[in-house]
């Protein structure tokens, strides 16, 4: 009997993994692809190119059997926490993805610390909010249309649209 398949995709720091399950949650197949390592252009910086995530996702999904891809009813994407980037209206990346261990957003973190409660996860140079404020200050304001998490950017690429 043909059963629907569901694909879970995890885009991590070092690789992209996919698992195919059936409606009962039984693992049918898995595939994985290594990603290029994060770049560290300066101390405290840790970034990746969004295009590398996309190529890793495509290679990983191509590693699944055509039958399981054809039976896919839905998919779920997970990605590295606190990894934002900015894109234009069409989803073209304008910045690298700042990885979970990037600490360049110290000035933004200091600003947030003036307003956020001590227990807030928005505090600190590694928070997504600090990184986004840093990214917004790093490019011309008219260029950026979307502030995206890594998983949001990948989902937008898969859907062919951003911002809705």
GROMACS .gro file of C-alpha atoms in nm:
model
  164
    1UNK     CA    1   0.000   0.000   0.000
    2UNK     CA    2   0.134   0.344  -0.091
    3UNK     CA    3   0.178   0.558   0.214
    4UNK     CA    4   0.247   0.926   0.245
    5UNK     CA    5   0.598   1.022   0.346
    6UNK     CA    6   0.712   1.315   0.556
    7UNK     CA    7   1.058   1.468   0.536
    8UNK     CA    8   1.238   1.637   0.823
    9UNK     CA    9   1.538   1.851   0.732
   10UNK     CA   10   1.798   1.981   0.975
   11UNK     CA   11   2.047   2.238   0.849
   12UNK     CA   12   2.316   2.247   1.115
   13UNK     CA   13   2.651   2.413   1.148
   14UNK     CA   14   2.849   2.133   0.987
   15UNK     CA   15   2.594   1.958   0.768
   16UNK     CA   16   2.246   1.908   0.635
   17UNK     CA   17   2.049   1.598   0.731
   18UNK     CA   18   1.715   1.465   0.615
   19UNK     CA   19   1.496   1.186   0.747
   20UNK     CA   20   1.193   1.033   0.577
   21UNK     CA   21   0.919   0.888   0.795
   22UNK     CA   22   0.579   0.736   0.724
   23UNK     CA   23   0.249   0.829   0.889
   24UNK     CA   24   0.328   0.596   1.181
   25UNK     CA   25   0.662   0.769   1.245
   26UNK     CA   26   0.869   0.481   1.117
   27UNK     CA   27   1.201   0.595   0.972
   28UNK     CA   28   1.215   0.493   0.606
   29UNK     CA   29   1.535   0.659   0.489
   30UNK     CA   30   1.790   0.925   0.574
   31UNK     CA   31   2.058   1.123   0.393
   32UNK     CA   32   2.324   1.376   0.490
   33UNK     CA   33   2.562   1.623   0.326
   34UNK     CA   34   2.855   1.807   0.485
   35UNK     CA   35   2.857   2.186   0.471
   36UNK     CA   36   3.166   2.403   0.435
   37UNK     CA   37   3.292   2.515   0.776
   38UNK     CA   38   3.195   2.851   0.920
   39UNK     CA   39   3.422   3.139   0.825
   40UNK     CA   40   3.592   3.345   1.096
   41UNK     CA   41   3.719   3.659   0.919
   42UNK     CA   42   3.789   3.837   1.249
   43UNK     CA   43   3.802   3.733   1.614
   44UNK     CA   44   3.448   3.677   1.744
   45UNK     CA   45   3.304   3.646   1.393
   46UNK     CA   46   3.139   3.324   1.277
   47UNK     CA   47   2.945   3.326   0.952
   48UNK     CA   48   2.826   3.104   0.670
   49UNK     CA   49   2.714   3.171   0.315
   50UNK     CA   50   2.341   3.107   0.265
   51UNK     CA   51   2.413   2.960  -0.077
   52UNK     CA   52   2.608   2.682   0.093
   53UNK     CA   53   2.299   2.594   0.300
   54UNK     CA   54   2.090   2.581  -0.016
   55UNK     CA   55   2.336   2.358  -0.202
   56UNK     CA   56   2.362   2.132   0.103
   57UNK     CA   57   1.984   2.102   0.123
   58UNK     CA   58   1.953   2.019  -0.248
   59UNK     CA   59   2.231   1.761  -0.232
   60UNK     CA   60   2.076   1.602   0.077
   61UNK     CA   61   1.728   1.580  -0.072
   62UNK     CA   62   1.872   1.441  -0.396
   63UNK     CA   63   2.027   1.169  -0.178
   64UNK     CA   64   1.678   1.043  -0.094
   65UNK     CA   65   1.512   0.794  -0.328
   66UNK     CA   66   1.288   0.939  -0.599
   67UNK     CA   67   1.003   0.725  -0.464
   68UNK     CA   68   1.021   0.885  -0.119
   69UNK     CA   69   1.054   1.234  -0.263
   70UNK     CA   70   0.747   1.170  -0.483
   71UNK     CA   71   0.542   1.048  -0.187
   72UNK     CA   72   0.634   1.346   0.031
   73UNK     CA   73   0.318   1.495   0.179
   74UNK     CA   74   0.490   1.759   0.396
   75UNK     CA   75   0.829   1.864   0.517
   76UNK     CA   76   0.968   2.041   0.820
   77UNK     CA   77   1.285   2.248   0.836
   78UNK     CA   78   1.500   2.303   1.141
   79UNK     CA   79   1.820   2.508   1.144
   80UNK     CA   80   2.090   2.643   1.372
   81UNK     CA   81   1.954   2.863   1.649
   82UNK     CA   82   2.019   3.237   1.645
   83UNK     CA   83   2.139   3.246   1.283
   84UNK     CA   84   1.992   3.554   1.112
   85UNK     CA   85   2.057   3.717   0.775
   86UNK     CA   86   1.911   4.000   0.571
   87UNK     CA   87   1.775   3.962   0.219
   88UNK     CA   88   1.622   4.174  -0.053
   89UNK     CA   89   1.254   4.146  -0.155
   90UNK     CA   90   1.327   3.842  -0.373
   91UNK     CA   91   1.509   3.659  -0.093
   92UNK     CA   92   1.858   3.719  -0.230
   93UNK     CA   93   2.094   3.727   0.069
   94UNK     CA   94   2.252   4.064   0.140
   95UNK     CA   95   2.455   3.942   0.436
   96UNK     CA   96   2.611   3.618   0.549
   97UNK     CA   97   2.428   3.418   0.811
   98UNK     CA   98   2.569   3.508   1.151
   99UNK     CA   99   2.610   3.177   1.329
  100UNK     CA  100   2.511   3.088   1.685
  101UNK     CA  101   2.865   3.157   1.813
  102UNK     CA  102   2.911   3.495   1.640
  103UNK     CA  103   2.981   3.770   1.896
  104UNK     CA  104   3.037   4.078   1.678
  105UNK     CA  105   2.716   4.253   1.788
  106UNK     CA  106   2.852   4.395   2.114
  107UNK     CA  107   2.728   4.750   2.054
  108UNK     CA  108   2.377   4.628   1.976
  109UNK     CA  109   2.387   4.402   2.283
  110UNK     CA  110   2.476   4.699   2.503
  111UNK     CA  111   2.178   4.892   2.366
  112UNK     CA  112   1.942   4.600   2.427
  113UNK     CA  113   2.079   4.556   2.782
  114UNK     CA  114   1.958   4.908   2.863
  115UNK     CA  115   1.596   4.802   2.799
  116UNK     CA  116   1.561   4.424   2.825
  117UNK     CA  117   1.515   4.255   3.162
  118UNK     CA  118   1.820   4.067   3.294
  119UNK     CA  119   1.664   3.726   3.220
  120UNK     CA  120   1.570   3.815   2.860
  121UNK     CA  121   1.715   3.593   2.586
  122UNK     CA  122   1.744   3.910   2.373
  123UNK     CA  123   2.044   4.016   2.581
  124UNK     CA  124   2.400   3.940   2.479
  125UNK     CA  125   2.604   3.968   2.160
  126UNK     CA  126   2.498   3.618   2.056
  127UNK     CA  127   2.125   3.689   2.059
  128UNK     CA  128   1.937   3.697   1.731
  129UNK     CA  129   1.810   4.049   1.807
  130UNK     CA  130   2.162   4.182   1.867
  131UNK     CA  131   2.283   4.023   1.546
  132UNK     CA  132   1.991   4.161   1.346
  133UNK     CA  133   2.050   4.514   1.477
  134UNK     CA  134   2.416   4.477   1.383
  135UNK     CA  135   2.327   4.354   1.034
  136UNK     CA  136   2.078   4.636   0.977
  137UNK     CA  137   2.352   4.886   1.066
  138UNK     CA  138   2.597   4.716   0.828
  139UNK     CA  139   2.414   4.770   0.497
  140UNK     CA  140   2.217   5.052   0.333
  141UNK     CA  141   1.872   5.054   0.492
  142UNK     CA  142   1.686   5.065   0.159
  143UNK     CA  143   1.846   4.742   0.040
  144UNK     CA  144   1.710   4.503   0.304
  145UNK     CA  145   1.349   4.391   0.284
  146UNK     CA  146   1.355   4.081   0.508
  147UNK     CA  147   1.519   3.988   0.835
  148UNK     CA  148   1.520   3.609   0.829
  149UNK     CA  149   1.630   3.317   1.039
  150UNK     CA  150   1.823   3.051   0.850
  151UNK     CA  151   1.518   2.819   0.844
  152UNK     CA  152   1.293   3.102   0.723
  153UNK     CA  153   1.527   3.178   0.435
  154UNK     CA  154   1.541   2.812   0.332
  155UNK     CA  155   1.161   2.782   0.361
  156UNK     CA  156   1.119   3.093   0.147
  157UNK     CA  157   1.348   2.947  -0.119
  158UNK     CA  158   1.146   2.625  -0.121
  159UNK     CA  159   0.816   2.814  -0.148
  160UNK     CA  160   0.950   3.065  -0.400
  161UNK     CA  161   0.831   3.363  -0.199
  162UNK     CA  162   0.929   3.565   0.107
  163UNK     CA  163   0.752   3.791   0.350
  164UNK     CA  164   0.403   3.642   0.365
   0.00000   0.00000   0.00000
